[in-house]
Coordinates of C-alpha atoms and ligand atoms in Angstrom, one line a residue:
X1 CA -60.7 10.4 2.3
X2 CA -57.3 10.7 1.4
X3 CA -56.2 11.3 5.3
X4 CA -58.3 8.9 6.7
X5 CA -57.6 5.7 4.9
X6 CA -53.9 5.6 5.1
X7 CA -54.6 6.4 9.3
X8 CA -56.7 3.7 9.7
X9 CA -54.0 1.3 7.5
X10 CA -51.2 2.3 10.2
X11 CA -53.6 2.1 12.8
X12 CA -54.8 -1.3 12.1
X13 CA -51.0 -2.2 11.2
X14 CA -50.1 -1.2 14.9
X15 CA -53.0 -2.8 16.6
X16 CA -52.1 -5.7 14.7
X17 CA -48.8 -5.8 16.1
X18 CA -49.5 -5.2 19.5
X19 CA -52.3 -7.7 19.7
X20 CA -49.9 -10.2 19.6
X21 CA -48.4 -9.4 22.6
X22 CA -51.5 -8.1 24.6
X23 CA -54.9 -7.5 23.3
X24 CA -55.9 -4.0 21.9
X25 CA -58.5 -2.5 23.7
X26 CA -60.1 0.0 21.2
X27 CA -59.1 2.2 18.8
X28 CA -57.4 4.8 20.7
X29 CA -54.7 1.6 21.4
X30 CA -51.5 2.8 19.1
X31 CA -48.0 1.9 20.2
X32 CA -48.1 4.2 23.0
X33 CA -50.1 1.1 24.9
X34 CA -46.2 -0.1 24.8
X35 CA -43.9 2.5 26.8
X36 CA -40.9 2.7 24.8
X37 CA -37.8 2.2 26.4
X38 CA -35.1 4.0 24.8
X39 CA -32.1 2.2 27.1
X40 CA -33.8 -1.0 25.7
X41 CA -33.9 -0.1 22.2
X42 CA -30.4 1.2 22.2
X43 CA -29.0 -2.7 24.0
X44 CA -30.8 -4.3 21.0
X45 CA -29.4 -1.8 18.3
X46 CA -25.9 -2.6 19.9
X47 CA -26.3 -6.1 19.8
X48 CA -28.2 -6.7 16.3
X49 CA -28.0 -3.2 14.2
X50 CA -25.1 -1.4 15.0
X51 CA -22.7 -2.9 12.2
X52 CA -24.7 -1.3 9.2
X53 CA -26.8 1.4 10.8
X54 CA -24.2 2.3 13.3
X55 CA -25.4 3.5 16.9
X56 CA -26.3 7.1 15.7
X57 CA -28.6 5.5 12.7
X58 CA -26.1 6.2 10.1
X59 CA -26.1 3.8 7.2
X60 CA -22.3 2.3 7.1
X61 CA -22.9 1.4 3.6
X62 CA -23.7 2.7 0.3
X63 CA -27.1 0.7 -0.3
X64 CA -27.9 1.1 3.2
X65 CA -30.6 4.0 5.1
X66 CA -30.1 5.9 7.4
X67 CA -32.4 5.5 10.1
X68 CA -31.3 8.4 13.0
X69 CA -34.6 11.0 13.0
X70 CA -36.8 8.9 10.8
X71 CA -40.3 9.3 12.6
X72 CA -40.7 6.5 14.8
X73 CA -44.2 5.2 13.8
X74 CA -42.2 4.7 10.1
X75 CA -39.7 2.6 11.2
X76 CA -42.0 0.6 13.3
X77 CA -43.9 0.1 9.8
X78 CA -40.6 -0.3 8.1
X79 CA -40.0 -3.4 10.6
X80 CA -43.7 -4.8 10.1
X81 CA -43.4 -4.9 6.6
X82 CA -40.0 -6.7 6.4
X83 CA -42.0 -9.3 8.9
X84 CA -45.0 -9.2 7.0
X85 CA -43.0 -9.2 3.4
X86 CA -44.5 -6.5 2.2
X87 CA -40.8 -5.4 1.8
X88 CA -38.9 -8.0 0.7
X89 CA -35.2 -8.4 1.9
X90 CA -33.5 -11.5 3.0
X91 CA -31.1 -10.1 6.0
X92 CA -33.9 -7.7 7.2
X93 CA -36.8 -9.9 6.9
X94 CA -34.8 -12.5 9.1
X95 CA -33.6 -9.7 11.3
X96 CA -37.3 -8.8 12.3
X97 CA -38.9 -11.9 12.8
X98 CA -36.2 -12.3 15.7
X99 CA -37.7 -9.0 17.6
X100 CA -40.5 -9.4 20.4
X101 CA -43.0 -6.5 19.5
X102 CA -41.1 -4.9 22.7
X103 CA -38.2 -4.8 20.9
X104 CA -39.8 -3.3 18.1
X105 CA -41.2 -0.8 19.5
X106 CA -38.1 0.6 21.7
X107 CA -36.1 0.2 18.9
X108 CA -37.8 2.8 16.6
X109 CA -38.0 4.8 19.6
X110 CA -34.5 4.8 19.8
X111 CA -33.6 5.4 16.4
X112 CA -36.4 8.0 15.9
X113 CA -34.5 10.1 18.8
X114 CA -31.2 10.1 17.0
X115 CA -30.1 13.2 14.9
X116 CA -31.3 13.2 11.3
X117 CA -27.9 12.4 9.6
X118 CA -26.6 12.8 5.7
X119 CA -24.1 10.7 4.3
X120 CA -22.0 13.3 2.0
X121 CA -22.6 12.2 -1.0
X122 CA -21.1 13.1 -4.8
X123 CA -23.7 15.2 -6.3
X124 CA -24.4 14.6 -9.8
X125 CA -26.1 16.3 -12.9
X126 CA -29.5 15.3 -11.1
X127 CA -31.1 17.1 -14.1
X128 CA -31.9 14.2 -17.5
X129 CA -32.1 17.3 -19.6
X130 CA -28.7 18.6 -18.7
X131 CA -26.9 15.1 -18.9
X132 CA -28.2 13.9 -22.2
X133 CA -26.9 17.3 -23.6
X134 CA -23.8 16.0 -22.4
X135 CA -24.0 12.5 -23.2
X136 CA -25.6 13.9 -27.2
X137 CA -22.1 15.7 -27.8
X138 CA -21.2 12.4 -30.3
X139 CA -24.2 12.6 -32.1
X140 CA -24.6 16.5 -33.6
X141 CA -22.4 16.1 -36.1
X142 CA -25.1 14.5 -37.8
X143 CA -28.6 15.0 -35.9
X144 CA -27.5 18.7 -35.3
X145 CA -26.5 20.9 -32.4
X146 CA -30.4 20.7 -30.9
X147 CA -31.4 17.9 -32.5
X148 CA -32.3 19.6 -36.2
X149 CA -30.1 17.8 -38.6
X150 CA -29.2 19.4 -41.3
X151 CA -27.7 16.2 -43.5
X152 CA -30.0 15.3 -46.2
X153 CA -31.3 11.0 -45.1
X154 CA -30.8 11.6 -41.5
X155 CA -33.6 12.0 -39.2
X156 CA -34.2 15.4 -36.6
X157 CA -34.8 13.9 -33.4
X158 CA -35.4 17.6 -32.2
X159 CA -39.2 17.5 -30.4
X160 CA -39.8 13.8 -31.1
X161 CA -41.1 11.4 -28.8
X162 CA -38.8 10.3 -25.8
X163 CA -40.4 7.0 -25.8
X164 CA -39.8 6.8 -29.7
X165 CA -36.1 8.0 -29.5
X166 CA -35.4 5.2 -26.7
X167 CA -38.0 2.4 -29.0
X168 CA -35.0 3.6 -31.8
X169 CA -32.1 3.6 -29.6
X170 CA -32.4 0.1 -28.5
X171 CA -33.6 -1.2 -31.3
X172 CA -30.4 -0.2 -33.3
X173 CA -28.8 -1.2 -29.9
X174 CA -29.8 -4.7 -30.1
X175 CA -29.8 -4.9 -33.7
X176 CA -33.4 -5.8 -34.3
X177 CA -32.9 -2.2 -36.3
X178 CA -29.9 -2.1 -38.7
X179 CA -28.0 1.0 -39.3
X180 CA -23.9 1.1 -40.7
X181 CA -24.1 4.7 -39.0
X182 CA -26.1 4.3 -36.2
X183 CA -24.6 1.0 -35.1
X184 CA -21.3 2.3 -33.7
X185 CA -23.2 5.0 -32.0
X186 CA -25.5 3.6 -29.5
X187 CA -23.5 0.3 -28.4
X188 CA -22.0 1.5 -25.6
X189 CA -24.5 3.4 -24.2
X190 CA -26.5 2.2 -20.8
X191 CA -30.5 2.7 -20.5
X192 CA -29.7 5.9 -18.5
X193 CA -27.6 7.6 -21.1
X194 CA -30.2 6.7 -23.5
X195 CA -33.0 7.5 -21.8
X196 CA -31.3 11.1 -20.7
X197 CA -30.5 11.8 -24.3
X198 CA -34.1 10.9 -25.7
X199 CA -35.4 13.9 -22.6
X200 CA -32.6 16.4 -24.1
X201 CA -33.4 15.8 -27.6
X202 CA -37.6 15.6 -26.9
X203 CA -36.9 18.8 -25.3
X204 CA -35.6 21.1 -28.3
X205 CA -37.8 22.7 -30.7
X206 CA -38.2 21.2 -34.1
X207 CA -37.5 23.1 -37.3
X208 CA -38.8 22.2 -40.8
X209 CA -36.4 20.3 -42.8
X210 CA -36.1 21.9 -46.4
X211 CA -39.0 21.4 -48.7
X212 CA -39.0 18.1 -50.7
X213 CA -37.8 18.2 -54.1
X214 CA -39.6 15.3 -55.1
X215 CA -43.6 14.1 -55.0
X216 CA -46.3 16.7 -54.9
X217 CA -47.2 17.3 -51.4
X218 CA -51.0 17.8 -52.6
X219 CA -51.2 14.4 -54.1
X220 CA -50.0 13.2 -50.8
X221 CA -52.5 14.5 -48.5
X222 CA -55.4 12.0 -49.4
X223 CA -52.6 9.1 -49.6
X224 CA -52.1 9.9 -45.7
X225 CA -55.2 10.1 -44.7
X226 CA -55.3 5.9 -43.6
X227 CA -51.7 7.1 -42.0
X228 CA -53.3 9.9 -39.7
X229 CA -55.1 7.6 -36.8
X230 CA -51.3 6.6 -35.5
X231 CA -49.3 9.5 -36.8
X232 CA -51.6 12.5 -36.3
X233 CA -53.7 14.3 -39.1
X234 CA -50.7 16.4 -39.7
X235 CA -47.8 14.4 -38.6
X236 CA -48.2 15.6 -35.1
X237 CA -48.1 11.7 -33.4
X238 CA -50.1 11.9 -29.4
X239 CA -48.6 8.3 -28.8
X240 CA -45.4 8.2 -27.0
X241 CA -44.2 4.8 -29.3
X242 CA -45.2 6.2 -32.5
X243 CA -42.9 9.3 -34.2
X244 CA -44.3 12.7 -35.2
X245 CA -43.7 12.8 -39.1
X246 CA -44.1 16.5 -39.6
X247 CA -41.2 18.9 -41.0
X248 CA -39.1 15.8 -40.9
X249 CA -36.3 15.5 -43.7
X250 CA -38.0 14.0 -47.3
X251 CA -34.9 11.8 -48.4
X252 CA -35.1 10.2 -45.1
X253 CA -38.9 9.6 -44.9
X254 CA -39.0 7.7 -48.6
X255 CA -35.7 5.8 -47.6
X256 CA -37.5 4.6 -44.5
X257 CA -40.8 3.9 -45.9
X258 CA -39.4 1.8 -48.6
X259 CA -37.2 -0.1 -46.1
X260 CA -40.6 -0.7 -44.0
X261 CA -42.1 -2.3 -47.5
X262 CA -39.2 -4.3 -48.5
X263 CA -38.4 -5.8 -45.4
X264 CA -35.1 -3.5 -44.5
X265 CA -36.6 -2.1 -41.4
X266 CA -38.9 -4.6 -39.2
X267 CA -42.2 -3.4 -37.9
X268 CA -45.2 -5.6 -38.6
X269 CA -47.6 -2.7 -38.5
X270 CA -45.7 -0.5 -41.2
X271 CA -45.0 -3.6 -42.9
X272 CA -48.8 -3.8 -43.8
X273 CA -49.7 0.1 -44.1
X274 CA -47.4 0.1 -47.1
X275 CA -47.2 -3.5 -48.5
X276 CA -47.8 -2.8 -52.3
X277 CA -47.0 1.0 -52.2
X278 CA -45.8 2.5 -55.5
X279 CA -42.6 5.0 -55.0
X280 CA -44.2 7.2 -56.5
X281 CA -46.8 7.9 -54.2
X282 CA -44.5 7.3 -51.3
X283 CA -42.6 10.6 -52.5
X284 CA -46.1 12.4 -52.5
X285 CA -46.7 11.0 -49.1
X286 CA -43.0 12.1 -47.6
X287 CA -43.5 15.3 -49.4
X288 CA -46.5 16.2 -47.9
X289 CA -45.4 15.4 -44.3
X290 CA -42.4 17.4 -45.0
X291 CA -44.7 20.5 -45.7
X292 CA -46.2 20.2 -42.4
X293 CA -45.3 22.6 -39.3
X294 CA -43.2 20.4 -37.1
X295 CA -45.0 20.4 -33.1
X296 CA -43.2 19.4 -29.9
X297 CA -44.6 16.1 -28.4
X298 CA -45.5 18.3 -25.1
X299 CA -43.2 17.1 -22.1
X300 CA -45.6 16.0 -19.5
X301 CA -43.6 15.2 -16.8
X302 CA -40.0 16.9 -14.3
X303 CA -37.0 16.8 -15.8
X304 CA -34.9 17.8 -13.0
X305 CA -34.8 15.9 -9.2
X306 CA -35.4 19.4 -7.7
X307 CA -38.8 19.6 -9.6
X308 CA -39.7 16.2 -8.8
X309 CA -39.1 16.8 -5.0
X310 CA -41.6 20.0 -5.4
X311 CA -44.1 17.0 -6.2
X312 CA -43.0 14.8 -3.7
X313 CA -42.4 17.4 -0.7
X314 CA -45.8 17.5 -0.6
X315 CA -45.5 13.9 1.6
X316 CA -42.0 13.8 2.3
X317 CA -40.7 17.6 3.6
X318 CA -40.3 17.7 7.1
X319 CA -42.6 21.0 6.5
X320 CA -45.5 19.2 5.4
X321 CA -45.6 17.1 8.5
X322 CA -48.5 14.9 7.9
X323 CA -50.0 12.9 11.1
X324 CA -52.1 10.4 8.9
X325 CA -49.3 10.2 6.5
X326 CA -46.3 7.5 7.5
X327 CA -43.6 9.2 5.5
X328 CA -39.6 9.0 5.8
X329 CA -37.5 12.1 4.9
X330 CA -35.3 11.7 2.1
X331 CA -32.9 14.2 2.0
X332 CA -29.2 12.6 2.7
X333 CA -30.0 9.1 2.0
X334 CA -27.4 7.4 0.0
X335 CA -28.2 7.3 -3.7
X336 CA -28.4 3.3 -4.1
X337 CA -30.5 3.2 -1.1
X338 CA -33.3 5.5 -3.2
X339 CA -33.0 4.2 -6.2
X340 CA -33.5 0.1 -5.0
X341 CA -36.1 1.6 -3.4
X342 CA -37.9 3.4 -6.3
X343 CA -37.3 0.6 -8.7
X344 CA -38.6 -1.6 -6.0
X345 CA -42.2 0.2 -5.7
X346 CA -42.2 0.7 -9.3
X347 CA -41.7 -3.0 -9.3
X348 CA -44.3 -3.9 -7.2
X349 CA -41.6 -5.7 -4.8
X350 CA -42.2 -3.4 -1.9
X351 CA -45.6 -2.7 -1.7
X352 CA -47.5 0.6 -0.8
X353 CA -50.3 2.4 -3.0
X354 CA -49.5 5.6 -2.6
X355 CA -45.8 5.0 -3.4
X356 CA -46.4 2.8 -6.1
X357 CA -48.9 5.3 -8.0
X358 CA -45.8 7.9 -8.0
X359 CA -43.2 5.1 -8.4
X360 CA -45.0 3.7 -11.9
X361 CA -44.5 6.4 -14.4
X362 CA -40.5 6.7 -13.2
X363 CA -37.8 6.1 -15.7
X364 CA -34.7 4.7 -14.7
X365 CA -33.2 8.1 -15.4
X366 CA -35.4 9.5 -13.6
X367 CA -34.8 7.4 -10.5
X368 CA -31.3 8.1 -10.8
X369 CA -31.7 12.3 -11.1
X370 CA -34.2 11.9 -7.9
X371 CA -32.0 10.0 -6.0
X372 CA -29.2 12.5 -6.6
X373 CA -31.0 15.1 -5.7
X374 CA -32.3 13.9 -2.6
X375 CA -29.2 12.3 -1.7
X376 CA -27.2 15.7 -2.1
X377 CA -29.6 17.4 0.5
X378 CA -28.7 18.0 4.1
X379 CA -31.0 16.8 6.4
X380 CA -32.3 19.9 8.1
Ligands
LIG401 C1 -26.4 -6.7 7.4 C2 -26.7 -5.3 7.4 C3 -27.9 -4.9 8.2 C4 -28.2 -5.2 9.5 C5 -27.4 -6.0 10.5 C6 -29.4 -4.5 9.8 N1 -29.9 -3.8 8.7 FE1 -31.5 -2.7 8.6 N2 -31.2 -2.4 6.6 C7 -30.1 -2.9 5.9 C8 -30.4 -2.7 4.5 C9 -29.4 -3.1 3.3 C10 -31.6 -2.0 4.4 C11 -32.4 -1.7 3.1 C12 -33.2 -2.9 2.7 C13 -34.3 -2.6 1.6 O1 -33.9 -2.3 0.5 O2 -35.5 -2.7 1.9 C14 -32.1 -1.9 5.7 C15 -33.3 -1.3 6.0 C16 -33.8 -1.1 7.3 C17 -35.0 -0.3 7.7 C18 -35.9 0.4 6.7 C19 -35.4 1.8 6.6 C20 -36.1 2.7 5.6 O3 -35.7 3.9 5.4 O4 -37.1 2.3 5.0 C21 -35.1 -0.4 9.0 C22 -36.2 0.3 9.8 C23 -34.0 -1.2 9.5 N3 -33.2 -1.6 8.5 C24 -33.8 -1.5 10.8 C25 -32.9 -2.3 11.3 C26 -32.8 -2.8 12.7 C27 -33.7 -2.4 13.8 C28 -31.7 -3.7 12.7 C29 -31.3 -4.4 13.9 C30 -32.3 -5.2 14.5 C31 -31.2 -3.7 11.4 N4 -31.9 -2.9 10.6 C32 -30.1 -4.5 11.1 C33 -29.0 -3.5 6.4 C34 -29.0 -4.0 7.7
LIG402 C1 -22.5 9.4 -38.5 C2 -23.8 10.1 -38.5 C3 -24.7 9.8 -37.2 C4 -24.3 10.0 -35.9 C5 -22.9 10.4 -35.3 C6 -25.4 9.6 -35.1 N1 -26.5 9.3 -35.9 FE1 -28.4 8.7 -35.3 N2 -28.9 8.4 -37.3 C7 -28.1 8.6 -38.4 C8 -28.8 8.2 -39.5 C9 -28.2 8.2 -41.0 C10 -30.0 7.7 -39.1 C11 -31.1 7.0 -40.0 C12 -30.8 5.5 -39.9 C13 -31.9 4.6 -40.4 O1 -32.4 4.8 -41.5 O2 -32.4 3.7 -39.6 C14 -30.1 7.9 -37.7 C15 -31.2 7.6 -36.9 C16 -31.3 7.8 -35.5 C17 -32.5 7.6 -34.8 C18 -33.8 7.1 -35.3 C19 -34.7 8.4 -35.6 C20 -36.0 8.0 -36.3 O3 -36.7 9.0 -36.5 O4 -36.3 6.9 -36.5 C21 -32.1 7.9 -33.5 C22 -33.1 7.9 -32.3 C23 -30.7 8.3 -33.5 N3 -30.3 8.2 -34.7 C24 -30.0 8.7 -32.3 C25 -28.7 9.0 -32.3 C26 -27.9 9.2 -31.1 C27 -28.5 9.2 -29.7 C28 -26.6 9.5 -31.5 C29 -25.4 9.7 -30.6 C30 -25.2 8.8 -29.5 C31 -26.6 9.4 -33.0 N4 -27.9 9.1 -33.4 C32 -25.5 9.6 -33.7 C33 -26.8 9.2 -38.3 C34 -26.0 9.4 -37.2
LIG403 C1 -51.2 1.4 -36.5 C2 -50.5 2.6 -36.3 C3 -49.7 3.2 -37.5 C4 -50.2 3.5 -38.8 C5 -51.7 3.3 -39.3 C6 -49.1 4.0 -39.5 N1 -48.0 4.0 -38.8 FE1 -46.2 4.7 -39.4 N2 -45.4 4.1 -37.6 C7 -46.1 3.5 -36.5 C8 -45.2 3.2 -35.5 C9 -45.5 2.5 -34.1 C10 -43.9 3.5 -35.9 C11 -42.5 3.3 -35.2 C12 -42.0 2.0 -35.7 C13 -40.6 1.7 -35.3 O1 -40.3 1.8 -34.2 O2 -39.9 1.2 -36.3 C14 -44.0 4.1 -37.3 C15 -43.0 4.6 -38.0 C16 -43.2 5.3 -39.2 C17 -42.1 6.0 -40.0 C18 -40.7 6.1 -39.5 C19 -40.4 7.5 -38.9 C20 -39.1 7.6 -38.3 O3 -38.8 8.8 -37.8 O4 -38.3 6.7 -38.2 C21 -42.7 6.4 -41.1 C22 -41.9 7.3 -42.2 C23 -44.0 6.1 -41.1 N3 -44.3 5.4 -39.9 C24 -45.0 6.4 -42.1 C25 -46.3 6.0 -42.1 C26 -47.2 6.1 -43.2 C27 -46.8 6.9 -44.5 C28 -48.4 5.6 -42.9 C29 -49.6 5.5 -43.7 C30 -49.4 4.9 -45.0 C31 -48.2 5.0 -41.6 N4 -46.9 5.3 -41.1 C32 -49.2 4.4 -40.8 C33 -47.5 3.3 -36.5 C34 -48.3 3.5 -37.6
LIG404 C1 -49.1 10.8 -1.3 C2 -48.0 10.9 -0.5 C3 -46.6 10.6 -1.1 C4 -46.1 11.2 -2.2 C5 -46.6 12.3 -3.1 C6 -44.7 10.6 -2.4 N1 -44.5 9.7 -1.4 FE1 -42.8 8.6 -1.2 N2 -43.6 7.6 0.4 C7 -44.9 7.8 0.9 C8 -45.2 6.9 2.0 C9 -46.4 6.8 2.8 C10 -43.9 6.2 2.1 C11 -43.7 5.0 3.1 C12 -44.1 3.8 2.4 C13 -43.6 2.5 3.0 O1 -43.8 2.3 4.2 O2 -43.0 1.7 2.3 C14 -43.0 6.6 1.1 C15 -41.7 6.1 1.0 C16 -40.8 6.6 0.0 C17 -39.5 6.1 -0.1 C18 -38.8 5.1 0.7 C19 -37.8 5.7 1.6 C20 -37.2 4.8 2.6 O3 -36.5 5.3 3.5 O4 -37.3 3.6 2.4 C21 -38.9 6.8 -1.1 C22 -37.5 6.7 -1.7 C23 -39.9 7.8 -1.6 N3 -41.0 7.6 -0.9 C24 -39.7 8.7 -2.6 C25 -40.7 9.5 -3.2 C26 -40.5 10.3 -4.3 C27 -39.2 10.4 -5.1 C28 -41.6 11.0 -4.6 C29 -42.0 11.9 -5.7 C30 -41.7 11.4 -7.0 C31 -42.6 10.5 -3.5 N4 -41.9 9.6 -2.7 C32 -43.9 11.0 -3.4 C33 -45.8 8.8 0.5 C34 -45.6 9.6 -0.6

């Protein structure tokens, strides 16, 4: 199944295109019904290409491909989907409705026989781990080396929920969450850096904050129990939104829970869970959370571009040479180049099912440590 439909899409796509020129005779009729001319392709590269993809297929700019080596039968579907708009960009899609399905067809002939070229390219951290550590240096002197704070009232992000720790990040970021010492902290910061940082402090192991000197962390346990169906039985939250609770500090918890109740921190959900709660049984509640074993939301996904490309090698490595699988190599594209495309299957602006399925779970940081990656490879 899985090699068969995507033939007979790039088989239809080509008989398609042909038939408007002369009509297909069966299934065996592919592109090769057209003999490519390679001095023909190269006349209309000179005439229409050559000031961004240069004569030898390299891009002359930093958002543009390379083409030089890219299998021919992808560029031809490159070219059909700019006509088609499938892939959506204004100079392209004008460029390709001007080409005779001649020209097409010599044309990524021509570029297909160039050299597959890499545009050197400034490698950077390609790893979201590695450059939230970096990008975290400002906040561990009060969240803590690895994300364990040790300040009595301040949270440990340490093992938390990446999609929490950005939820928090922007909130206080756009104010909707108000915070005299987190303010400061997280204004300048892109969705990159903040999305790096959550991966580097979701990725430390958590360590129990010290035991609550306040409530009684048996009389909490039943007060928890409507709690448990977002945050876990334990504290141990399985939603990506909502924050694990165990081991975290006690002063902190009661602060928050109150601010939920009286309106200092907005969330209509924990608005209602605690409307009417008496302190006293939110210090049994935070104390018994506190008692908990704190648990690492399990990382699910690559942090690093070079694991990602073990994933997506298995399409896209020259080794794994696929017939029924239209793929372009990677390696030595220029980073913009990846990431507009990335964003624009995760998108849905350029549209293929395969790509879009590996394009939808991306985060912008991630995009940005793929693209890296790929675009510090050499071409080989
Ligand atoms: C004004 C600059 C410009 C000119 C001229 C131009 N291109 Fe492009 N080309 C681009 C850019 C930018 C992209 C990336 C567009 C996108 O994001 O989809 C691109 C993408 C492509 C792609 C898709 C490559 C891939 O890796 O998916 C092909 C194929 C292509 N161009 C072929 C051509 C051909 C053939 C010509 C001449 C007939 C041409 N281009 C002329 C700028 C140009
Ligand atoms: C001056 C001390 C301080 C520094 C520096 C600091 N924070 Fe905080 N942070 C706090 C306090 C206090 C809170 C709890 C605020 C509240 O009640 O909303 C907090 C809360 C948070 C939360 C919400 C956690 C939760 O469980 O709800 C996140 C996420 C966070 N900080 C991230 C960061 C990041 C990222 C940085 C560095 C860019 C940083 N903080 C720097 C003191 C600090
Ligand atoms: C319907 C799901 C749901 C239920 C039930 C629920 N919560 Fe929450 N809770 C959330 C979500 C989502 C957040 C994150 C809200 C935000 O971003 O401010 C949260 C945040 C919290 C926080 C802030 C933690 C931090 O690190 O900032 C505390 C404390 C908390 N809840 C305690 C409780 C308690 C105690 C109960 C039971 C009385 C409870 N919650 C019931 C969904 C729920
Ligand atoms: C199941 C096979 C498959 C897997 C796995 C896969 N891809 Fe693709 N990819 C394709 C196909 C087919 C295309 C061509 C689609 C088109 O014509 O738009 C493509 C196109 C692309 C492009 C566009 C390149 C260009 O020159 O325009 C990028 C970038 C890309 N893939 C990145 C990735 C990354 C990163 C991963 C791993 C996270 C990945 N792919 C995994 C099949 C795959």
């Amino acid at each position: 199944m899985k090699k068969t439909v995507p033939t007979l899409i790039v088989m239809s796509l080509l008989l398609a295109a042909c038939g408007k020129e002369q009509p297909a005779t069966g299934p065996e009729a592919g592109m090769h019904q057209h003999q490519a001319d390679l001095a023909a392709g190269k006349a209309v590269a000179e005439a229409k290409c050559v000031s961004c993809h240069g004569l030898d297929g390299k891009g002359t700019g930093p958002d543009i491909p390379n083409l030089g080596g890219q299998k021919e039968a992808y560029l031809h579907n490159a070219l059909e989907g700019y006509r088609t708009g499938t892939r959506q960009h204004a100079a392209l899609q004008q460029l390709s409705s001007e080409l005779t399905e001649a020209d097409v067809v010599n044309i990524a002939s021509y570029y297909a026989s160039q050299k597959l070229a890499g545009t050197a390219a400034a490698v950077g951290a390609a790893d979201t781990v590695a450059a939230g550590k970096t990008a975290a240096a400002v906040c561990v002197a009060c969240h803590g080396a690895d994300g364990n704070s040790k300040m009595p009232g301040t949270p440990s992000l340490a093992g938390q929920h990446p999609g929490f720790l950005l939820n928090a990040m922007q909130a206080y970021k756009d104010g909707s969450r108000k915070d005299a010492a987190m303010a400061g902290q997280v204004a300048k910061l892109d969705k990159v850096a903040m999305e790096n940082i959550a991966a580097f402090f979701a990725a430390q192991a958590p360590v129990a904050r010290d035991k609550s000197t306040v409530g009684d962390a048996v009389a909490g346990e039943p007060l928890s129990g409507k709690c448990g169906g977002c945050h876990g039985k334990q504290g141990h939250s399985a939603d990506q939104k909502t924050p694990s609770l165990a081991g975290q500090d006690a002063q902190y918890l009661v602060k928050t829970m109150k601010n939920y109740r009286d309106g200092g921190r907005a969330h209509a959900e924990m608005k209602t869970m605690l409307a009417g709660a008496k302190d006293q049984d939110l210090a049994h509640i935070a104390a018994f959370y506190v008692a908990q074993a704190p648990k690492q939301a399990t990382a699910t996904k690559p942090t690093a571009g070079q694991q990602w490309a073990e994933r997506c090698g298995k399409c896209h490595d020259a080794a794994t040479d696929n017939p029924a699988m239209v793929t372009p190599r990677l390696e030595g594209q220029p980073v913009a180049y990846l990431v507009k495309a990335l964003k624009d299957y995760r998108e849905g602006k350029r549209v293929q099912s395969a790509m879009h399925a590996m394009g939808a779970p991306l985060s912008d940081a991630d995009i940005q440590a793929i693209g890296e990656y790929y675009a510090g490879q050499q071409p080989k």
